[in-house]
Amino acid sequence: MKQVQGSFLTGYVTILVKGQMPELFFQKCVKRGILVWNVKKESQTACRGNVKLQDIKLIKEIKRGTDYKLSFVSKKGSPFLLKRFLQKRELVTGLLLSILLIFCLSNIIWDVKITGVPKDIEKKIVKQLDAYGIHPGSWSLTLEPPSVIQQKLVNDIPELLWVGVNKKGTTFFLEGVEKAIVKEKEVKGPRNLIATKKGVIQNMFVSKGLSKVQVNDYVEPGDILVSGKLNFAENENEEDSKKEKAKLVAAEGEVIAKTWYEVKVTVPLKANFEMLTGNKEKKYYLRFGDFKLPIWGFGEPDYKRIQQEENDNAIHFLKWKLPVHFVESILSEKQYEKLERTKEEAIQIGLKQAEKELQLRLGPEAKIISQKVLHETTESGKVKLILYNTVEENIAKAEPINQGD
Amino acid sequence: MKWHKRFTPWLTKHLALPSDVILELPRITMIGQIHVYIENHQGLVVYSETELKLKTNKGYIQILGSSFVLKMMLPEEILVEGTIDEVKFIPA
């Protein structure tokens, strides 16, 4: 009976044969290799039996030369079920729509979860993600890969030390680590102010303590600038003062001194750089393995040089990744620019660069007063400069007084 | 041909080859009274609720009974279901 198995899948038909000796019609069919089953004689002139759907054509051919009358009584099997189903328009459209809906919803970001950072930074991250187009309800097919988002976030939010971006289904998980800004420990109790760098004192603003140096004094690192030891009894009675303990206070104040820095910079005379002109075109593809099917954006843009950027995202259906990827490709026009500088221009750029560098190193409170070129050489297309910078900055640093008990 | 007729019985006897294959005889398998399975026949001649007649190379096989249904028909095989009363060989 195994020949009959599987006939439900391929579909079968019950046929009714009428005529003289109807069973002989089935015999003819069998001779031609057609499988017939459940043959039943209903009367002298009628006989019914099942045949496979694929054999119908051949049966009609056999029938043509005979006097038998053929009628199809019932059709069974999946092809007929499918056909009947497809005839119900509303049902089919409903099914298609629901699949489409699930499809759409599977590719939408439902949630962005941020952990590990305080509320204010979380808000900043949310705002920044909004700017990238990542928020609940956005379409996830055109997004950049998480690693890129990660990089961007760290660059755009200075408070973040690191952020891990993970996309799990329709949810973005972000785990941030805040930069811990360590404040310098303030020394409590009695303390002196000492110099951190060598320099010439320009200004002193002492609010507490006894200044040990004067304006225009030269100091070396470690010199006491403002002392926290106050000796009031000094003038009154020398003998008494020895007994009397010196009063100790926490010295406070700013000592602005002129300091000097040597900075070396090199500036190339020629420079090449790439620049995007701002013209761009977007193309969209569906990618199946290696095959890319363009769905939007045809034709090549007539740019001479093209910077290509691709965002490749797998299309999801519920929790499964489909083997189809949605690719957004951005073609931007780019230009190569060549730049040649004269020596004077290069020196100017060098000066600015050195100033920036120094400012970055010393902090925003330092003031660069003057820059001098000590030495300049031109070597293999580069200008090397040694610059001498004069800076005014606070050189005071608190240091506790060791009371020695 | 004569040599062939003498040779094939010898084959089945001494080499234990199945006789239905060598002699081109029908093989009839019955399950109680309800099923008959006939292989190696040469075509259906008569079929009704109460009678089934099949051609073989040495005549006919007639099966009598009641409420026959041909459960399966293949070029050389046939499976009959019903109540079987008689199986007869009718020489041509």
Coordinates of N, CA and C in Angstrom, one line a residue, chain A residues 205 216 239:
Chain A
F205 N 48.1 86.2 45.1 CA 46.9 86.6 45.8 C 46.8 85.6 47.0
N216 N 58.4 89.0 41.3 CA 59.7 89.0 40.5 C 60.7 88.1 41.1
E239 N 62.1 85.8 73.7 CA 62.2 84.6 74.6 C 60.9 83.9 74.7

